[in-house]
Coordinates of C-alpha atoms and ligand atoms in Angstrom, one line a residue:
M1 CA 108.0 -25.5 128.5
E2 CA 111.2 -24.4 127.6
K3 CA 113.5 -22.8 130.6
K4 CA 114.4 -19.4 130.3
T5 CA 118.1 -18.9 130.6
R6 CA 118.5 -16.4 133.7
P7 CA 121.1 -13.7 133.4
Y8 CA 124.7 -13.9 134.4
Q9 CA 125.4 -12.3 137.9
K10 CA 128.7 -11.6 139.5
L11 CA 128.4 -11.5 143.4
A12 CA 131.4 -10.5 145.7
G13 CA 132.0 -12.1 149.2
I14 CA 134.6 -13.1 151.6
A15 CA 136.4 -16.2 150.3
A16 CA 136.3 -18.7 153.2
A17 CA 137.3 -21.9 152.1
P18 CA 139.8 -22.3 149.0
G19 CA 139.0 -23.8 145.6
V20 CA 136.4 -23.7 143.0
A21 CA 133.3 -25.5 143.0
I22 CA 130.9 -25.6 140.0
G23 CA 127.6 -27.0 140.1
R24 CA 123.8 -26.3 140.3
A25 CA 122.3 -24.0 143.4
F26 CA 120.4 -25.4 146.0
V27 CA 118.8 -22.5 147.6
R28 CA 117.9 -23.3 151.0
N29 CA 114.9 -21.0 151.8
E30 CA 113.8 -20.2 155.2
G31 CA 110.3 -19.4 156.2
V32 CA 107.6 -21.4 155.8
P33 CA 105.1 -21.3 152.7
D34 CA 101.7 -19.2 152.6
I35 CA 98.8 -21.4 153.5
P36 CA 95.5 -20.3 152.1
K37 CA 92.4 -20.6 154.2
R38 CA 90.4 -23.3 152.4
K39 CA 88.2 -25.9 153.8
V40 CA 87.6 -29.5 152.7
S41 CA 84.2 -30.9 152.0
A42 CA 83.0 -33.4 154.6
H43 CA 83.3 -36.6 152.8
Q44 CA 87.1 -35.8 152.3
V45 CA 87.8 -35.2 155.9
E46 CA 89.3 -38.7 156.2
A47 CA 91.5 -38.6 153.4
E48 CA 92.9 -35.3 154.5
A49 CA 93.7 -36.8 158.1
E50 CA 95.3 -39.4 156.2
R51 CA 97.3 -37.0 154.1
F52 CA 98.5 -35.3 157.0
L53 CA 99.7 -38.5 159.0
N54 CA 101.7 -39.7 155.8
T55 CA 103.4 -36.6 155.3
L56 CA 104.5 -36.7 158.9
H57 CA 105.6 -40.5 158.3
Q58 CA 107.3 -39.1 155.2
V59 CA 109.3 -36.3 156.8
G60 CA 109.9 -38.6 159.8
E61 CA 111.6 -40.9 156.9
E62 CA 113.7 -38.0 155.6
I63 CA 114.8 -37.3 159.0
R64 CA 116.1 -40.6 160.0
R65 CA 117.6 -40.5 156.4
T66 CA 119.6 -37.6 157.1
Q67 CA 120.5 -38.8 160.7
R68 CA 122.1 -42.1 159.2
L69 CA 124.0 -40.6 156.8
V70 CA 125.3 -37.9 159.5
E71 CA 126.0 -40.9 161.7
M72 CA 128.1 -42.7 159.0
E73 CA 130.0 -39.6 158.2
H74 CA 130.6 -37.9 161.3
G75 CA 129.6 -40.5 163.7
A76 CA 126.7 -41.1 166.8
E77 CA 127.2 -38.0 168.6
L78 CA 126.3 -35.6 166.1
A79 CA 123.6 -37.3 164.2
M80 CA 121.9 -36.9 167.9
I81 CA 121.0 -33.4 167.0
F82 CA 118.3 -34.6 164.7
E83 CA 116.5 -36.7 167.7
A84 CA 115.4 -33.4 169.1
Q85 CA 113.2 -33.0 165.6
L86 CA 112.1 -36.4 165.7
F87 CA 111.0 -36.0 169.1
M88 CA 109.0 -32.9 168.1
L89 CA 107.6 -34.6 164.8
E90 CA 106.0 -37.3 166.9
D91 CA 104.8 -35.0 169.8
P92 CA 101.0 -36.9 170.5
E93 CA 99.7 -33.4 171.4
I94 CA 100.5 -31.4 168.0
K95 CA 99.3 -34.5 166.2
K96 CA 96.1 -34.5 168.1
Q97 CA 95.0 -31.1 167.5
T98 CA 96.2 -31.1 164.0
L99 CA 93.7 -34.0 163.4
A100 CA 90.8 -32.6 165.7
L101 CA 90.9 -29.5 163.5
I102 CA 90.6 -31.4 160.2
R103 CA 87.8 -33.8 161.4
E104 CA 86.0 -31.2 163.6
H105 CA 86.3 -28.0 161.5
Q106 CA 87.0 -29.4 158.0
C107 CA 90.5 -27.6 157.7
T108 CA 92.8 -28.6 155.3
A109 CA 95.7 -30.3 156.7
D110 CA 98.4 -27.4 155.8
R111 CA 96.0 -25.0 157.4
A112 CA 95.4 -27.3 160.7
F113 CA 98.9 -28.3 161.0
S114 CA 99.9 -24.5 160.6
V115 CA 97.4 -23.2 163.1
T116 CA 98.4 -26.1 165.6
L117 CA 102.3 -25.1 165.4
K118 CA 101.2 -21.4 165.7
Q119 CA 100.0 -22.0 169.4
A120 CA 102.7 -24.5 170.0
K121 CA 105.4 -21.4 169.1
K122 CA 103.9 -19.2 171.2
M123 CA 103.9 -21.7 174.2
F124 CA 107.7 -22.0 173.5
E125 CA 108.5 -18.5 173.0
Q126 CA 106.9 -17.8 176.6
I127 CA 108.9 -20.6 178.4
E128 CA 111.3 -19.0 180.9
N129 CA 113.5 -22.4 180.8
E130 CA 116.3 -21.9 178.2
Y131 CA 116.7 -25.6 177.3
L132 CA 112.9 -25.9 176.5
R133 CA 112.8 -22.5 174.5
M134 CA 115.5 -23.8 172.7
R135 CA 113.4 -26.3 171.2
L136 CA 111.5 -23.6 169.1
S137 CA 114.1 -23.8 166.8
D138 CA 113.3 -27.7 166.6
V139 CA 109.4 -26.5 166.2
M140 CA 110.1 -24.3 163.3
D141 CA 112.2 -26.8 161.5
I142 CA 109.7 -29.3 161.4
E143 CA 106.9 -26.7 160.6
Q144 CA 108.9 -25.7 157.4
Q145 CA 109.7 -29.1 156.4
V146 CA 105.9 -30.4 156.8
L147 CA 104.2 -27.5 155.4
I148 CA 106.3 -27.6 152.4
R149 CA 105.7 -31.1 151.7
L150 CA 101.8 -30.7 152.6
T151 CA 101.5 -27.3 150.0
G152 CA 103.1 -29.7 147.3
G153 CA 106.5 -27.8 147.5
E154 CA 109.5 -30.2 147.2
L155 CA 111.0 -30.9 150.1
R156 CA 114.7 -31.2 149.7
A157 CA 116.4 -32.3 152.5
L158 CA 120.1 -32.0 152.3
N159 CA 120.1 -35.8 151.5
T160 CA 117.9 -35.5 148.6
L161 CA 120.2 -33.2 146.6
R162 CA 121.3 -34.2 143.3
A163 CA 125.1 -34.5 142.4
N164 CA 127.4 -31.3 141.9
T165 CA 125.3 -29.1 144.5
V166 CA 126.2 -25.9 145.7
I167 CA 124.2 -25.0 148.7
V168 CA 123.2 -21.4 149.2
A169 CA 121.8 -19.8 152.5
H170 CA 121.4 -17.1 154.4
D171 CA 123.4 -18.7 157.1
L172 CA 124.5 -21.8 158.4
L173 CA 124.2 -23.2 162.1
P174 CA 127.4 -25.2 162.8
S175 CA 125.2 -28.3 163.3
E176 CA 123.8 -27.8 159.9
A177 CA 127.4 -27.4 158.3
V178 CA 127.9 -30.6 159.3
Q179 CA 125.6 -32.2 157.0
L180 CA 127.7 -30.5 154.2
G181 CA 130.0 -33.1 154.2
Q182 CA 128.0 -35.4 151.7
R183 CA 129.8 -36.2 148.4
R184 CA 127.1 -34.5 146.3
V185 CA 127.6 -30.9 147.9
K186 CA 130.5 -29.2 146.2
G187 CA 130.5 -25.8 147.3
L188 CA 129.0 -23.3 149.9
V189 CA 127.9 -19.5 149.5
T190 CA 126.1 -17.8 152.5
D191 CA 124.8 -14.0 152.9
G192 CA 126.3 -13.6 156.0
G193 CA 129.0 -14.9 158.1
G194 CA 133.2 -14.4 158.3
T195 CA 136.0 -16.2 157.5
T196 CA 136.4 -17.7 161.1
S197 CA 132.6 -18.0 161.7
H198 CA 132.4 -21.9 162.9
A199 CA 130.3 -23.2 159.4
S200 CA 132.8 -21.4 157.6
I201 CA 135.6 -23.5 159.6
I202 CA 133.6 -26.8 159.2
A203 CA 133.4 -26.2 155.5
R204 CA 137.0 -25.4 155.1
S205 CA 137.7 -28.8 157.0
M206 CA 135.4 -30.6 154.5
G207 CA 137.4 -29.1 151.4
L208 CA 134.3 -27.3 150.4
P209 CA 135.5 -24.3 148.4
T210 CA 133.2 -21.6 150.0
V211 CA 132.0 -17.9 149.7
V212 CA 130.5 -16.3 152.7
G213 CA 129.4 -12.7 153.4
T214 CA 127.6 -12.0 150.2
E215 CA 124.8 -10.2 151.8
S216 CA 122.2 -10.9 149.2
A217 CA 123.1 -14.4 147.0
S218 CA 120.2 -16.5 148.6
R219 CA 117.8 -14.1 147.0
Q220 CA 119.7 -13.4 143.7
I221 CA 120.4 -17.1 143.3
A222 CA 117.5 -19.5 142.2
S223 CA 117.6 -22.9 142.9
G224 CA 118.7 -24.9 139.6
D225 CA 121.1 -21.6 138.8
M226 CA 124.4 -22.7 137.6
V227 CA 126.9 -21.4 140.1
I228 CA 130.8 -21.1 140.0
V229 CA 132.2 -20.6 143.5
D230 CA 135.6 -18.9 143.4
G231 CA 136.6 -19.8 147.0
D232 CA 140.3 -18.3 146.5
Q233 CA 138.8 -14.7 145.1
G234 CA 135.9 -14.5 147.1
V235 CA 133.4 -14.2 144.0
V236 CA 130.2 -16.2 143.0
H237 CA 129.5 -16.5 139.2
V238 CA 125.7 -17.0 138.7
N239 CA 124.6 -18.4 135.3
P240 CA 128.1 -17.8 133.8
T241 CA 128.9 -17.4 130.2
A242 CA 130.3 -20.3 128.0
Q243 CA 133.8 -18.4 128.3
I244 CA 134.1 -18.2 132.2
L245 CA 132.8 -21.7 132.5
R246 CA 135.8 -22.9 130.2
I247 CA 138.2 -20.9 132.2
Y248 CA 136.9 -22.1 135.6
R249 CA 136.5 -25.6 134.3
S250 CA 140.3 -25.6 133.5
Q251 CA 140.9 -23.9 136.9
V252 CA 139.3 -27.1 138.3
Q253 CA 141.6 -29.4 136.5
R254 CA 144.4 -28.2 137.6
Q255 CA 143.3 -27.8 141.2
V256 CA 142.8 -31.5 140.7
Q257 CA 146.2 -32.0 139.2
R258 CA 147.7 -29.9 142.1
Q259 CA 146.2 -32.2 144.8
R260 CA 147.7 -35.3 143.3
D261 CA 150.9 -33.5 143.0
L262 CA 150.7 -32.7 146.5
S263 CA 149.5 -36.1 147.9
A264 CA 152.4 -37.8 146.1
R265 CA 155.0 -35.3 148.5
R266 CA 152.8 -35.9 151.7
S267 CA 155.3 -38.3 153.6
L268 CA 158.1 -35.1 152.9
P269 CA 159.5 -33.9 156.3
A270 CA 157.9 -30.2 157.2
R271 CA 161.5 -28.6 157.1
T272 CA 162.7 -25.5 156.3
R273 CA 165.7 -25.2 153.9
D274 CA 167.9 -24.3 156.9
E275 CA 166.8 -27.6 158.7
H276 CA 164.5 -26.4 160.9
E277 CA 161.6 -28.8 161.7
I278 CA 158.0 -27.3 161.9
S279 CA 155.1 -29.7 163.4
L280 CA 152.5 -29.8 161.2
L281 CA 149.2 -31.0 163.4
A282 CA 145.6 -31.2 162.5
N283 CA 142.6 -29.4 164.0
I284 CA 139.6 -31.9 163.8
D285 CA 135.8 -31.6 164.6
A286 CA 135.1 -35.6 164.9
P287 CA 136.8 -38.6 164.9
E288 CA 136.0 -39.3 161.4
E289 CA 138.7 -36.6 160.4
V290 CA 141.7 -38.4 162.0
Q291 CA 142.2 -40.5 158.8
Q292 CA 142.3 -37.6 156.7
A293 CA 145.1 -35.9 159.1
L294 CA 147.0 -39.1 158.8
D295 CA 146.4 -39.4 154.8
N296 CA 147.8 -35.7 154.8
G297 CA 150.7 -36.1 157.0
A298 CA 149.7 -34.7 160.1
R299 CA 151.9 -35.3 163.5
G300 CA 149.3 -35.7 165.7
V301 CA 146.0 -33.5 166.7
G302 CA 146.8 -30.3 167.8
M303 CA 143.2 -29.1 168.6
Y304 CA 140.1 -31.3 168.7
R305 CA 137.2 -29.3 169.3
T306 CA 134.8 -31.3 171.3
E307 CA 131.7 -29.4 171.1
M308 CA 129.9 -31.1 168.3
L309 CA 129.5 -34.2 170.8
Y310 CA 127.3 -31.4 172.8
L311 CA 125.1 -30.1 170.3
G312 CA 123.0 -32.6 170.5
Y313 CA 119.6 -33.4 172.6
R314 CA 121.1 -34.8 175.8
L315 CA 125.1 -34.3 177.1
P316 CA 127.4 -37.2 176.1
S317 CA 127.9 -39.8 178.7
E318 CA 131.3 -40.1 180.4
E319 CA 131.4 -43.7 178.8
E320 CA 130.6 -42.1 175.0
Q321 CA 133.1 -39.8 175.7
V322 CA 135.6 -42.7 176.5
A323 CA 134.7 -44.5 173.1
T324 CA 135.1 -41.2 171.4
Y325 CA 138.5 -39.7 172.8
T326 CA 140.0 -43.5 172.5
R327 CA 139.4 -44.0 168.8
I328 CA 141.3 -40.5 168.3
V329 CA 143.8 -41.0 170.7
E330 CA 144.8 -45.0 169.4
A331 CA 144.3 -43.8 165.9
M332 CA 146.9 -41.4 166.5
A333 CA 149.3 -43.1 168.7
P334 CA 152.4 -42.1 169.0
Y335 CA 151.6 -38.8 168.1
P336 CA 149.9 -36.7 171.0
V337 CA 146.1 -35.6 170.8
V338 CA 145.2 -32.3 172.3
I339 CA 141.9 -32.8 173.4
R340 CA 140.1 -28.8 174.3
T341 CA 137.4 -28.8 176.7
V342 CA 134.3 -27.8 175.4
D343 CA 133.9 -24.4 174.2
L344 CA 130.2 -23.9 174.2
G345 CA 128.6 -20.4 174.0
G346 CA 129.3 -17.6 171.3
D347 CA 127.9 -19.3 168.0
K348 CA 127.8 -22.9 169.5
L349 CA 124.7 -23.1 171.8
S350 CA 123.7 -26.6 173.4
H351 CA 120.4 -27.6 173.6
V352 CA 120.8 -28.7 177.3
L353 CA 122.3 -26.3 179.0
E354 CA 119.9 -23.7 181.0
S355 CA 121.4 -20.1 180.2
S356 CA 119.6 -16.9 179.6
P357 CA 119.8 -15.0 176.1
E358 CA 122.7 -12.6 176.1
A359 CA 123.5 -9.3 174.3
N360 CA 126.9 -10.3 173.7
P361 CA 127.4 -14.1 173.4
F362 CA 130.7 -14.0 172.5
L363 CA 131.7 -12.0 175.7
G364 CA 129.5 -14.0 177.5
W365 CA 128.9 -17.4 179.4
R366 CA 131.5 -19.4 177.0
G367 CA 134.2 -22.2 177.2
I368 CA 136.1 -22.3 180.4
R369 CA 133.4 -20.1 182.1
I370 CA 130.4 -22.4 181.3
C371 CA 132.6 -25.5 182.3
L372 CA 133.6 -24.0 186.0
D373 CA 130.1 -23.2 186.3
T374 CA 129.0 -26.8 185.5
P375 CA 131.0 -29.1 187.3
S376 CA 129.3 -32.4 186.5
L377 CA 129.8 -31.7 182.9
F378 CA 133.4 -30.4 183.4
K379 CA 134.5 -33.8 185.5
A380 CA 132.8 -35.7 183.1
Q381 CA 134.9 -34.9 180.4
L382 CA 138.2 -34.6 182.1
R383 CA 137.7 -38.1 183.3
A384 CA 137.0 -39.3 179.6
V385 CA 139.9 -37.6 178.3
L386 CA 142.2 -39.2 181.1
R387 CA 140.8 -42.7 180.9
A388 CA 141.4 -42.4 177.0
G389 CA 144.6 -41.2 177.4
V390 CA 146.0 -44.5 178.4
K391 CA 145.7 -45.7 174.7
G392 CA 148.2 -43.2 173.9
E393 CA 148.7 -39.4 174.7
A394 CA 146.2 -36.9 175.3
Q395 CA 146.7 -33.5 176.4
L396 CA 143.9 -31.1 177.6
L397 CA 143.4 -27.5 176.2
L398 CA 141.0 -25.0 178.2
P399 CA 139.4 -22.4 175.9
M400 CA 138.4 -19.0 176.5
V401 CA 140.4 -18.8 179.4
S402 CA 140.8 -15.0 180.7
S403 CA 142.4 -15.1 183.9
L404 CA 144.9 -17.2 185.8
A405 CA 142.2 -17.9 188.6
E406 CA 140.5 -20.1 185.8
V407 CA 143.6 -22.1 185.2
R408 CA 143.8 -22.7 188.9
R409 CA 140.4 -23.8 189.4
A410 CA 140.6 -26.2 186.4
R411 CA 143.7 -27.7 187.8
A412 CA 141.9 -28.0 191.0
V413 CA 139.2 -30.0 189.3
L414 CA 141.7 -32.1 187.4
S415 CA 143.4 -33.1 190.6
E416 CA 139.8 -33.9 192.2
V417 CA 139.3 -36.3 189.3
Q418 CA 142.5 -38.0 189.2
E419 CA 141.8 -38.9 192.9
E420 CA 138.6 -39.9 192.1
L421 CA 140.0 -42.2 189.5
H422 CA 142.6 -43.4 191.4
Q423 CA 140.5 -44.5 194.2
A424 CA 138.1 -45.9 192.1
G425 CA 140.8 -48.1 190.5
V426 CA 140.2 -47.1 187.1
P427 CA 143.3 -46.9 184.6
F428 CA 144.0 -43.5 183.6
Q429 CA 146.8 -41.2 182.1
E430 CA 148.5 -40.2 185.4
S431 CA 150.5 -37.3 183.9
C432 CA 148.2 -35.2 181.5
K433 CA 149.7 -32.0 179.9
L434 CA 147.3 -28.9 180.9
G435 CA 147.4 -26.1 178.1
V436 CA 145.4 -22.7 177.8
M437 CA 143.9 -21.0 174.5
V438 CA 145.7 -17.7 174.1
E439 CA 142.7 -16.0 172.5
V440 CA 141.9 -13.7 174.8
P441 CA 144.6 -10.6 174.8
S442 CA 144.5 -10.8 178.7
V443 CA 146.5 -14.0 178.4
A444 CA 148.8 -13.0 175.9
L445 CA 149.6 -10.0 177.8
Q446 CA 150.3 -11.9 180.9
A447 CA 152.1 -14.8 179.3
D448 CA 154.9 -14.9 181.5
A449 CA 152.8 -15.4 184.4
F450 CA 150.4 -18.1 182.7
A451 CA 153.6 -19.9 181.2
E452 CA 154.4 -20.6 185.2
E453 CA 151.5 -22.6 185.7
V454 CA 150.4 -24.4 182.4
D455 CA 152.4 -26.9 180.1
F456 CA 151.5 -25.6 176.6
F457 CA 150.0 -22.4 174.7
S458 CA 147.8 -22.7 171.8
L459 CA 147.1 -19.3 170.2
G460 CA 143.6 -19.4 168.9
T461 CA 143.9 -16.1 166.7
N462 CA 140.2 -16.2 165.4
D463 CA 139.1 -15.5 168.6
L464 CA 142.2 -13.4 169.6
T465 CA 141.8 -11.2 166.3
Q466 CA 137.9 -10.8 167.5
Y467 CA 138.6 -9.9 171.1
T468 CA 141.8 -7.7 170.3
L469 CA 140.2 -5.6 167.5
A470 CA 136.8 -5.6 168.7
V471 CA 135.3 -7.0 165.8
D472 CA 132.5 -9.9 165.7
R473 CA 134.1 -12.9 163.8
G474 CA 130.9 -13.8 162.3
T475 CA 129.3 -10.3 161.1
A476 CA 130.0 -10.1 157.4
R477 CA 129.3 -6.3 158.0
V478 CA 132.6 -5.8 160.0
A479 CA 134.3 -8.5 158.3
E480 CA 136.7 -5.9 156.7
L481 CA 137.7 -4.8 160.2
Y482 CA 138.5 -8.4 161.0
D483 CA 142.2 -8.7 160.5
P484 CA 144.4 -11.2 162.0
F485 CA 147.5 -9.5 160.2
H486 CA 146.8 -6.4 162.2
P487 CA 150.1 -5.6 164.2
A488 CA 148.3 -5.2 167.1
V489 CA 147.5 -8.9 166.9
L490 CA 151.2 -9.8 165.7
R491 CA 152.7 -8.5 169.1
L492 CA 150.2 -10.6 171.0
I493 CA 151.4 -13.5 169.1
A494 CA 155.3 -12.4 169.3
M495 CA 154.8 -11.7 173.2
T496 CA 153.4 -15.1 173.8
V497 CA 155.8 -16.7 171.9
D498 CA 158.7 -15.1 173.8
S499 CA 157.1 -15.9 176.7
G500 CA 156.8 -19.8 176.3
R501 CA 160.7 -20.0 174.9
R502 CA 161.6 -17.8 178.1
R503 CA 159.9 -20.4 180.4
G504 CA 160.4 -23.4 178.3
I505 CA 156.9 -24.5 177.2
P506 CA 155.6 -25.1 174.0
V507 CA 153.8 -22.4 172.1
S508 CA 151.5 -23.7 168.9
I509 CA 148.8 -22.0 166.7
C510 CA 145.7 -23.5 165.6
G511 CA 143.6 -20.3 164.6
E512 CA 142.6 -20.4 161.1
L513 CA 145.8 -18.1 160.0
A514 CA 148.0 -21.4 160.6
G515 CA 146.6 -22.8 157.3
D516 CA 147.1 -19.5 155.4
P517 CA 149.8 -20.0 152.9
L518 CA 150.6 -16.1 153.0
A519 CA 150.9 -16.3 156.9
V520 CA 153.0 -19.2 157.2
P521 CA 156.4 -17.6 156.8
L522 CA 155.3 -14.9 159.3
L523 CA 154.5 -17.4 162.0
V524 CA 157.5 -19.4 161.5
G525 CA 159.6 -16.2 161.3
L526 CA 157.9 -15.0 165.1
G527 CA 159.3 -18.4 166.4
L528 CA 156.4 -20.7 165.9
E529 CA 157.4 -24.5 165.6
N530 CA 153.6 -26.2 166.0
L531 CA 151.3 -25.1 163.6
S532 CA 147.6 -26.7 163.9
L533 CA 145.3 -26.5 160.8
S534 CA 142.3 -28.3 158.5
P535 CA 144.0 -31.3 157.8
G536 CA 142.9 -30.7 154.0
L537 CA 145.4 -27.4 154.1
I538 CA 148.2 -29.6 155.9
P539 CA 150.2 -30.4 152.4
E540 CA 150.0 -26.7 151.1
V541 CA 151.3 -25.5 153.9
K542 CA 154.2 -28.0 154.1
E543 CA 155.1 -26.9 150.7
V544 CA 155.4 -23.3 152.0
V545 CA 157.4 -24.5 154.8
R546 CA 159.8 -26.5 152.7
A547 CA 160.4 -23.5 150.5
I548 CA 161.7 -20.9 153.0
C549 CA 164.4 -20.3 155.5
Q550 CA 163.6 -19.7 158.8
S551 CA 166.6 -16.9 159.0
E552 CA 164.7 -15.0 156.4
A553 CA 161.5 -15.6 157.8
Q554 CA 162.8 -14.3 161.2
E555 CA 163.8 -10.8 159.1
L556 CA 160.4 -10.7 157.4
A557 CA 158.5 -11.1 160.5
A558 CA 160.8 -8.6 162.5
G559 CA 160.0 -6.0 159.7
C560 CA 156.5 -6.7 160.0
L561 CA 155.8 -6.1 163.4
E562 CA 157.3 -2.5 162.8
L563 CA 154.2 -1.9 160.3
K564 CA 151.6 0.2 161.1
T565 CA 148.6 -1.4 159.8
G566 CA 146.9 -4.8 158.7
A567 CA 147.4 -3.9 154.9
E568 CA 150.9 -3.0 155.2
V569 CA 151.5 -6.4 156.6
R570 CA 149.6 -8.2 153.9
Q571 CA 151.5 -6.0 151.1
R572 CA 154.7 -6.8 152.9
L573 CA 154.1 -10.3 153.0
E574 CA 152.7 -10.3 149.2
E575 CA 155.8 -9.0 148.0
A576 CA 158.1 -10.8 150.1
V577 CA 156.7 -14.2 150.3
P578 CA 157.1 -14.9 146.6
R579 CA 160.9 -13.9 146.7
I580 CA 162.1 -15.6 149.5
A581 CA 160.2 -19.1 148.8
Q582 CA 162.1 -21.0 146.3
Ligands
LIG1 C1 140.5 -19.6 168.0 O1 139.8 -18.8 168.5 O2 141.3 -19.7 167.1 C2 140.0 -21.1 167.6 C3 141.1 -22.2 167.6 O3 139.3 -22.1 168.5 P1 137.7 -21.3 167.8 O4 137.8 -20.9 166.4 O5 137.0 -23.0 167.8 O6 136.7 -20.6 168.5
LIG2 MG1 138.4 -19.8 170.1

């Protein structure tokens, strides 16, 4: 039967990772298929039981394959996420009950499994313990995978995708986004999310052109549709005309050429025309990204987000962490590696920490708050960082700090850990710098006081924007209000830079703003000399740095600080940057 061509549609969203991707859509459907109430005849019962067991086995193999792929591309820690699913899949109770329904009530395998899981889900929902309740999402994941296969639907786990696939989903969890780094995935489109939601950040660090906040892409696009993801303009073309396709194909060719040109220039210094050196550092999520960072000319890691180590089924041990951090520190030496202590909470939930549901997770138990309340977890991480530091230079960075009391408590724990290591005769990096993320407005407003007690500042403009403007960074509905160019945010950045300068401590920026070529002249003009960004964006940002003069950038920044709205700032930059960048 000839396939009918579906009509052309253009969907608008938010540009979340630059570049253009052209491919066939794979729509990640949520929910489970409808299960009809059918019975099997008595003589089919054993065959049905076998069909069920075979399916469990196949799904298990799929999960293991994905696990191996993730392990190869992103390391063993991340691959642990799948252990929870395997554990559920192999649960003897679920297997026993399903088989009983098939054998004793002549239910079909799909019906039997669906009934069993309904009961299991009910049980999980009623559990008070957050750790166990969190496993509900694993139960649902398994339910979907097994039922799709049993009902004859094609299970397309990410590892079975065809080449040149564009993933279309309602939303992605950070733990799912890490699976996208496979060569077959070319782009990403989501209904929800914002440019600084963690799934977007991960997609950007993997160099996947991404459009988020389309609201309805997962309903409007069907698997198999031809899709163009324009991650520069924030639009998605579905089933494009031949002419649109031609235009974008030549854009992709130019993109490839541009990457080649930039790569040839990667060893040039990041120095302005008036000879001011700017350090370009890498933000990384996993040790596997270090090579990409070095290849793109990074002069150190400005922020290693360690959360990925904690999203699995158990907490990483101190030894596992030592191994991971050592890999990074060694590979980067003699450049420093800033290791951010774990920033769980918000949209990054751990399976293993007991916490109750919160109405406002981004304002709740997150980052340093969790660490200070969970000393065993915090101390193991601090010990691991200090131990890895002997192979080069590690620095510690505390996330989500809102008051000096937290810095003091963290310092006290750090001293305790140093003393313990000393007593135990374990080699460790004796002097380790301790910095704070400036991502809660209170820290920027009190930067002078903080500067007396910390060794450096790192501006987290993703959260600083969210907390200053009271706009959730991951909600598409309010994404237009989320504006890191808002003068209020710029003033907090300027205050932090000034305090750092007065007190003689370095200030860097590791929010996504540092990777935006339009923002770079403004940031340099505000006095920032250390920019930490996704490795893939470093060459482009270096081009901007090399094209500007610091003195002109300073004038530009001073002018922007006087403007009244983010839109005016953007407009000023759009006019001025092409003029001053030569
Ligand atoms: C930030 O908030 O700007 C930041 C860099 O941290 P994260 O995006 O991990 O919250
Ligand atoms: Mg943050």
